[in-house]
Each structure stands twice: as structure tokens, then as C-alpha cells.
Amino acid sequence: MVHVLSSRILLHPTDPDRSRAFYGDQLGLPVYREFGTGPERGTVYFLGGGFLEVSGRSATPPSPAVQLWLQVPDASAAHDELRAKGAEIVRPPLKEPWGLVEMWLADPDRTRIVLVEVPADHPLRYRPGN
């Protein structure tokens, strides 16, 4: 087994300033660190148990197969906050057949982001012995 000390998602956006405005201002992710200078400088955001690095520049958007799954405590509150900040909401929060509440939004390059609320009674919250 590989012993992973940290994890990071790396995005090379088509417009770094626009993506930093989305992840920092609209989504409100806290900055872990920044590096480099100029428009393609890197910004690393906290993602709970991992990090999202937005750095460099790409001539093309990421593949539609790339998606971010972010757990939030309250999907409805996140929806209201993000809608007020002008984020592109693809789908409002809905309880899925598998019991999770999911809301979908897109970043400026149309990377799909799924905000997930795990209800208190969902099996993902079950811990044997508790």
C-alpha cells in the first residue's frame, strides 16, 4: 500500500484570474498558499482533507470527465450563498436515490463541481461500534 501524506487536485485553467475569482471569491475556498508571480501564478486552496491547486494556463478547458466532489454541511445554505455570489448553478440541491443531497455547479471552464451533503442518517456517517 502506498502511504499518501497529502492529496491535491491540479487544474490548469484557460483564464487563471477568472478561475481564482471563482474558487476564492464565489466558492469561498480558503487559500493554503500562493507561489510564483504574474497571471499564471499558482494558488493552492484548502479542500477539507486535500487541496486544489489552480496554476498555469491551458489553451483548452479540462476534460468533461474531470469533476470535483466537495462535501458541505448544508447543501441548501451553500446553494443560497453561491447563487447570491453569481456562481453558475447547474442543478439545485436534490436528495438522490442513494440518500445524498447533491447540488451541481460549474467553474468558469465548465468543470463540474458536485457539492454533497451527507444527511445524519446516511450510511456514510455510520461508524461500527458507535
XYZ file of N, CA, C and O in Angstrom:
520
model
N 0.838 -1.171 0.000
C 0.000 0.000 0.000
C 0.893 1.248 0.000
O 1.875 1.323 0.724
N 0.525 2.214 -0.799
C 1.238 3.480 -0.852
C 0.764 4.349 0.306
O -0.437 4.500 0.537
N 1.694 4.899 1.054
C 1.367 5.774 2.182
C 1.254 7.206 1.659
O 2.260 7.856 1.377
N 0.017 7.687 1.498
C -0.214 9.030 0.969
C -0.222 10.025 2.125
O -0.965 9.861 3.088
N 0.609 11.052 2.045
C 0.687 12.066 3.090
C -0.255 13.234 2.834
O -0.714 13.885 3.757
N -0.528 13.513 1.582
C -1.384 14.631 1.213
C -1.927 14.359 -0.174
O -1.359 13.558 -0.920
N -3.024 15.005 -0.516
C -3.555 14.857 -1.875
C -3.858 16.242 -2.428
O -4.122 17.184 -1.688
N -3.783 16.337 -3.732
C -4.001 17.614 -4.398
C -4.608 17.369 -5.763
O -4.213 16.456 -6.474
N -5.562 18.196 -6.122
C -6.120 18.225 -7.469
C -5.457 19.393 -8.160
O -5.354 20.486 -7.598
N -4.997 19.194 -9.382
C -4.295 20.230 -10.130
C -5.128 20.632 -11.339
O -5.474 19.781 -12.161
N -5.481 21.908 -11.438
C -6.214 22.437 -12.589
C -5.361 23.484 -13.288
O -4.777 24.350 -12.633
N -5.299 23.411 -14.605
C -4.668 24.443 -15.423
C -5.806 25.125 -16.190
O -6.224 24.647 -17.241
N -6.330 26.240 -15.684
C -7.489 26.885 -16.296
C -7.135 27.642 -17.566
O -5.974 27.971 -17.801
N -8.158 27.945 -18.360
C -7.936 28.748 -19.557
C -7.762 30.223 -19.198
O -7.112 30.961 -19.919
N -8.343 30.661 -18.086
C -8.220 32.043 -17.619
C -7.968 31.992 -16.107
O -8.902 31.943 -15.313
N -6.691 31.993 -15.698
C -6.366 31.848 -14.274
C -7.016 32.885 -13.358
O -7.491 32.536 -12.279
N -7.059 34.149 -13.767
C -7.669 35.170 -12.914
C -9.151 34.888 -12.693
O -9.663 35.016 -11.583
N -9.842 34.509 -13.755
C -11.270 34.189 -13.658
C -11.488 32.978 -12.751
O -12.395 32.969 -11.920
N -10.625 31.979 -12.853
C -10.757 30.788 -12.017
C -10.433 31.093 -10.562
O -11.101 30.585 -9.654
N -9.420 31.932 -10.307
C -9.119 32.324 -8.928
C -10.290 33.100 -8.327
O -10.630 32.921 -7.156
N -10.920 33.955 -9.113
C -12.098 34.687 -8.624
C -13.225 33.710 -8.283
O -13.901 33.861 -7.266
N -13.406 32.684 -9.102
C -14.457 31.702 -8.835
C -14.163 30.909 -7.563
O -14.977 30.856 -6.643
N -12.993 30.262 -7.493
C -12.680 29.390 -6.362
C -12.476 30.172 -5.063
O -12.864 29.716 -3.991
N -11.888 31.367 -5.152
C -11.633 32.147 -3.948
C -12.800 33.008 -3.518
O -13.188 32.989 -2.349
N -13.396 33.756 -4.460
C -14.454 34.700 -4.104
C -15.839 34.054 -4.108
O -16.591 34.202 -3.150
N -16.197 33.368 -5.185
C -17.535 32.786 -5.255
C -17.669 31.536 -4.390
O -18.574 31.439 -3.567
N -16.774 30.566 -4.580
C -16.859 29.323 -3.808
C -16.356 29.531 -2.379
O -16.755 28.828 -1.466
N -15.496 30.523 -2.186
C -15.029 30.869 -0.846
C -14.028 29.895 -0.249
O -13.909 29.791 0.970
N -13.255 29.211 -1.108
C -12.254 28.292 -0.576
C -11.108 29.079 0.043
O -10.608 30.041 -0.555
N -10.657 28.695 1.234
C -9.536 29.409 1.843
C -8.219 29.073 1.145
O -8.010 27.940 0.706
N -7.350 30.061 1.052
C -6.053 29.880 0.399
C -5.085 29.211 1.368
O -4.908 29.654 2.496
N -4.448 28.143 0.895
C -3.407 27.448 1.655
C -2.067 28.139 1.415
O -1.327 28.436 2.333
N -1.762 28.382 0.129
C -0.533 29.097 -0.203
C -0.603 29.584 -1.637
O -1.424 29.118 -2.426
N 0.258 30.513 -1.963
C 0.390 31.016 -3.333
C 1.865 30.983 -3.694
O 2.731 31.081 -2.827
N 2.148 30.828 -4.984
C 3.532 30.781 -5.429
C 3.631 31.372 -6.827
O 2.672 31.420 -7.571
N 4.825 31.828 -7.156
C 5.055 32.429 -8.466
C 4.518 33.850 -8.533
O 4.026 34.402 -7.549
N 4.621 34.433 -9.738
C 4.147 35.794 -9.957
C 3.409 35.851 -11.283
O 3.477 34.924 -12.092
N 2.734 36.939 -11.505
C 2.041 37.155 -12.768
C 0.710 36.428 -12.842
O 0.282 35.772 -11.890
N 0.047 36.536 -13.985
C -1.303 35.993 -14.123
C -1.372 34.466 -14.007
O -2.420 33.921 -13.670
N -0.285 33.782 -14.270
C -0.312 32.320 -14.196
C 0.277 31.783 -12.898
O 0.588 30.607 -12.779
N 0.397 32.684 -11.882
C 0.894 32.242 -10.577
C -0.016 31.150 -10.027
O -1.159 31.013 -10.436
N 0.499 30.408 -9.087
C -0.273 29.316 -8.520
C -0.960 29.707 -7.230
O -0.413 30.453 -6.415
N -2.147 29.221 -7.049
C -2.891 29.388 -5.806
C -3.372 28.010 -5.388
O -3.984 27.296 -6.184
N -3.080 27.632 -4.149
C -3.498 26.335 -3.624
C -4.560 26.605 -2.567
O -4.328 27.368 -1.625
N -5.726 25.990 -2.748
C -6.855 26.168 -1.834
C -7.031 24.938 -0.962
O -6.785 23.815 -1.390
N -7.508 25.149 0.260
C -7.880 24.040 1.139
C -9.152 23.393 0.614
O -10.091 24.075 0.224
N -9.192 22.074 0.623
C -10.399 21.309 0.275
C -10.693 20.309 1.398
O -10.773 19.111 1.163
N -10.806 20.759 2.593
C -11.049 19.814 3.682
C -9.840 18.919 3.857
O -8.819 19.345 4.353
N -9.943 17.652 3.394
C -8.847 16.697 3.532
C -7.845 16.733 2.399
O -6.966 15.886 2.319
N -7.921 17.683 1.498
C -6.994 17.766 0.366
C -6.835 19.210 -0.070
O -7.210 20.141 0.640
N -6.278 19.394 -1.239
C -6.008 20.727 -1.759
C -6.394 20.806 -3.227
O -6.366 19.802 -3.936
N -6.720 22.007 -3.687
C -6.966 22.289 -5.097
C -5.953 23.335 -5.520
O -5.924 24.437 -4.972
N -5.110 22.995 -6.477
C -4.123 23.936 -6.996
C -4.592 24.440 -8.348
O -4.836 23.662 -9.263
N -4.720 25.756 -8.463
C -5.054 26.413 -9.724
C -3.798 27.148 -10.143
O -3.376 28.097 -9.483
N -3.161 26.674 -11.217
C -1.898 27.277 -11.635
C -1.709 27.096 -13.125
O -2.330 26.247 -13.754
N -0.817 27.900 -13.677
C -0.525 27.802 -15.096
C -1.719 28.221 -15.931
O -2.667 28.836 -15.454
N -1.652 27.858 -17.192
C -2.716 28.199 -18.137
C -2.789 27.088 -19.165
O -1.780 26.525 -19.569
N -3.991 26.788 -19.607
C -4.198 25.782 -20.639
C -4.935 26.423 -21.808
O -5.786 27.298 -21.605
N -4.615 25.991 -23.005
C -5.306 26.504 -24.185
C -6.709 25.921 -24.294
O -7.580 26.500 -24.945
N -6.938 24.793 -23.649
C -8.248 24.142 -23.708
C -8.749 23.846 -22.293
O -7.948 23.624 -21.385
N -10.061 23.832 -22.104
C -10.598 23.502 -20.777
C -10.310 22.051 -20.421
O -10.051 21.220 -21.303
N -10.383 21.710 -19.120
C -10.209 20.314 -18.716
C -11.275 19.425 -19.358
O -12.348 19.887 -19.736
N -10.983 18.166 -19.439
C -11.933 17.188 -19.983
C -13.217 17.198 -19.163
O -13.171 17.363 -17.939
N -14.365 16.977 -19.801
C -15.619 16.859 -19.055
C -15.596 15.681 -18.069
O -16.417 15.620 -17.167
N -14.652 14.782 -18.232
C -14.536 13.655 -17.308
C -13.984 14.097 -15.948
O -14.131 13.388 -14.961
N -13.368 15.294 -15.887
C -12.845 15.818 -14.628
C -13.997 16.462 -13.862
O -14.690 17.331 -14.378
N -14.202 15.996 -12.638
C -15.235 16.555 -11.770
C -14.688 16.650 -10.360
O -13.844 15.854 -9.958
N -15.163 17.638 -9.608
C -14.786 17.789 -8.210
C -15.976 17.398 -7.345
O -17.108 17.774 -7.639
N -15.719 16.655 -6.272
C -16.753 16.234 -5.321
C -16.375 16.842 -3.992
O -15.346 16.499 -3.415
N -17.189 17.792 -3.519
C -16.890 18.508 -2.293
C -18.032 18.318 -1.307
O -19.186 18.594 -1.633
N -17.723 17.859 -0.115
C -18.751 17.656 0.903
C -18.967 18.955 1.668
O -18.011 19.622 2.070
N -20.231 19.304 1.857
C -20.609 20.501 2.609
C -21.595 20.103 3.703
O -22.281 19.087 3.583
N -21.683 20.876 4.794
C -22.613 20.517 5.859
C -24.071 20.767 5.499
O -24.970 20.088 6.001
N -24.337 21.746 4.609
C -25.711 22.117 4.282
C -25.769 22.561 2.817
O -25.365 23.679 2.483
N -26.284 21.694 1.954
C -26.325 21.988 0.520
C -27.257 23.152 0.201
O -26.979 23.954 -0.684
N -28.371 23.271 0.922
C -29.312 24.374 0.665
C -28.681 25.719 1.010
O -28.828 26.692 0.261
N -27.969 25.787 2.133
C -27.292 27.031 2.506
C -26.199 27.369 1.494
O -26.031 28.529 1.112
N -25.454 26.344 1.038
C -24.415 26.563 0.023
C -25.048 27.080 -1.269
O -24.520 27.992 -1.911
N -26.189 26.513 -1.651
C -26.903 26.944 -2.857
C -27.265 28.426 -2.759
O -27.001 29.204 -3.681
N -27.868 28.820 -1.637
C -28.280 30.215 -1.469
C -27.076 31.158 -1.516
O -27.116 32.193 -2.185
N -26.004 30.784 -0.834
C -24.805 31.621 -0.801
C -24.177 31.744 -2.186
O -23.829 32.841 -2.631
N -24.037 30.621 -2.900
C -23.398 30.646 -4.218
C -24.253 31.351 -5.255
O -23.746 32.068 -6.110
N -25.564 31.156 -5.193
C -26.457 31.856 -6.125
C -26.341 33.360 -5.916
O -26.278 34.126 -6.881
N -26.282 33.807 -4.642
C -26.148 35.236 -4.342
C -24.826 35.802 -4.857
O -24.748 36.987 -5.181
N -23.788 34.954 -4.944
C -22.483 35.396 -5.434
C -22.358 35.268 -6.955
O -21.306 35.555 -7.510
N -23.411 34.802 -7.621
C -23.405 34.717 -9.079
C -22.771 33.475 -9.662
O -22.470 33.438 -10.857
N -22.561 32.438 -8.850
C -21.982 31.193 -9.372
C -22.972 30.523 -10.322
O -24.189 30.669 -10.179
N -22.438 29.811 -11.300
C -23.282 29.097 -12.254
C -23.786 27.792 -11.618
O -23.052 26.819 -11.519
N -25.037 27.797 -11.201
C -25.662 26.613 -10.616
C -26.217 25.777 -11.770
O -27.051 26.240 -12.537
N -25.717 24.556 -11.895
C -26.197 23.655 -12.948
C -27.474 22.955 -12.500
O -28.388 22.758 -13.288
N -27.521 22.595 -11.202
C -28.715 21.959 -10.652
C -28.783 22.259 -9.159
O -27.790 22.105 -8.454
N -29.962 22.686 -8.661
C -30.085 22.961 -7.229
C -30.008 21.671 -6.419
O -30.068 20.574 -6.975
N -29.905 21.783 -5.094
C -29.798 20.588 -4.253
C -31.031 19.685 -4.372
O -32.161 20.167 -4.324
N -30.773 18.403 -4.543
C -31.827 17.390 -4.587
C -31.342 16.158 -3.845
O -30.169 15.800 -3.938
N -32.258 15.499 -3.156
C -31.904 14.247 -2.493
C -31.923 13.142 -3.541
O -32.919 12.918 -4.218
N -30.775 12.479 -3.688
C -30.618 11.420 -4.684
C -31.194 10.103 -4.157
O -31.337 9.928 -2.946
N -31.483 9.148 -5.056
C -31.995 7.843 -4.620
C -31.055 7.129 -3.648
O -31.494 6.316 -2.842
N -29.761 7.436 -3.691
C -28.790 6.803 -2.799
C -28.683 7.547 -1.461
O -27.856 7.227 -0.628
N -29.520 8.578 -1.252
C -29.626 9.228 0.045
C -28.801 10.477 0.259
O -28.974 11.155 1.269
N -27.897 10.810 -0.645
C -27.100 12.032 -0.509
C -27.861 13.208 -1.121
O -28.631 13.034 -2.062
N -27.639 14.393 -0.590
C -28.188 15.605 -1.181
C -27.076 16.198 -2.035
O -25.988 16.501 -1.535
N -27.331 16.329 -3.342
C -26.307 16.816 -4.272
C -26.768 18.068 -4.992
O -27.916 18.173 -5.416
N -25.834 18.993 -5.136
C -26.030 20.204 -5.920
C -24.882 20.272 -6.920
O -23.746 19.941 -6.587
N -25.169 20.657 -8.130
C -24.134 20.721 -9.155
C -23.931 22.158 -9.585
O -24.872 22.918 -9.775
N -22.667 22.538 -9.740
C -22.325 23.824 -10.306
C -21.137 23.643 -11.233
O -20.589 22.541 -11.336
N -20.767 24.711 -11.930
C -19.654 24.641 -12.882
C -18.719 25.801 -12.639
O -19.155 26.907 -12.324
N -17.415 25.535 -12.804
C -16.440 26.619 -12.694
C -16.384 27.346 -14.040
O -17.094 26.975 -14.979
N -15.575 28.386 -14.176
C -15.551 29.144 -15.427
C -15.180 28.322 -16.667
O -15.562 28.687 -17.778
N -14.453 27.214 -16.505
C -14.116 26.356 -17.643
C -15.124 25.214 -17.803
O -14.890 24.282 -18.551
N -16.235 25.296 -17.068
C -17.324 24.301 -17.104
C -16.931 22.986 -16.436
O -17.547 21.952 -16.664
N -15.910 22.997 -15.586
C -15.586 21.822 -14.789
C -16.735 21.608 -13.818
O -17.116 22.524 -13.089
N -17.311 20.411 -13.821
C -18.454 20.101 -12.966
C -17.993 19.941 -11.527
O -17.016 19.255 -11.245
N -18.697 20.609 -10.629
C -18.442 20.508 -9.198
C -19.715 20.003 -8.546
O -20.793 20.568 -8.755
N -19.591 18.948 -7.781
C -20.732 18.388 -7.065
C -20.550 18.721 -5.589
O -19.559 18.320 -4.977
N -21.469 19.501 -5.036
C -21.475 19.763 -3.601
C -22.416 18.746 -2.980
O -23.569 18.628 -3.385
N -21.919 18.005 -2.008
C -22.659 16.886 -1.430
C -22.873 17.104 0.065
O -21.923 17.398 0.786
N -24.120 16.940 0.481
C -24.462 16.925 1.901
C -24.773 15.483 2.278
O -25.570 14.822 1.609
N -24.130 14.994 3.321
C -24.382 13.643 3.809
C -25.339 13.765 4.999
O -24.930 14.218 6.072
N -26.625 13.394 4.811
C -27.575 13.507 5.915
C -27.143 12.684 7.127
O -26.424 11.681 6.996
N -27.606 13.112 8.305
C -27.214 12.469 9.561
C -27.517 10.979 9.586
O -26.790 10.208 10.202
N -28.578 10.547 8.909
C -28.962 9.135 8.942
C -28.387 8.317 7.792
O -28.725 7.158 7.609
N -27.487 8.900 6.994
C -26.933 8.201 5.834
C -25.855 7.200 6.274
O -25.098 7.462 7.206
N -25.746 6.045 5.580
C -24.721 5.049 5.940
C -23.281 5.569 5.903
O -22.423 5.028 6.602
N -22.992 6.614 5.130
C -21.633 7.174 5.127
C -21.257 7.735 6.497
O -20.087 7.874 6.818
N -22.226 8.085 7.302
C -21.963 8.606 8.650
C -21.877 7.488 9.689
O -21.509 7.730 10.817
N -22.233 6.269 9.315
C -22.218 5.146 10.262
C -20.791 4.737 10.559
O -19.975 4.571 9.661
N -20.493 4.553 11.807
C -19.200 4.064 12.242
C -19.447 2.829 13.100
O -20.148 2.926 14.117
N -18.936 1.669 12.716
C -19.143 0.471 13.532
C -18.743 0.725 14.988
O -17.729 1.355 15.250
N -19.584 0.256 15.896
C -19.286 0.430 17.308
C -19.844 1.697 17.899
O -19.735 1.941 19.096
N -20.415 2.565 17.068
C -20.993 3.832 17.575
C -22.491 3.727 17.668
O -23.166 3.114 16.998
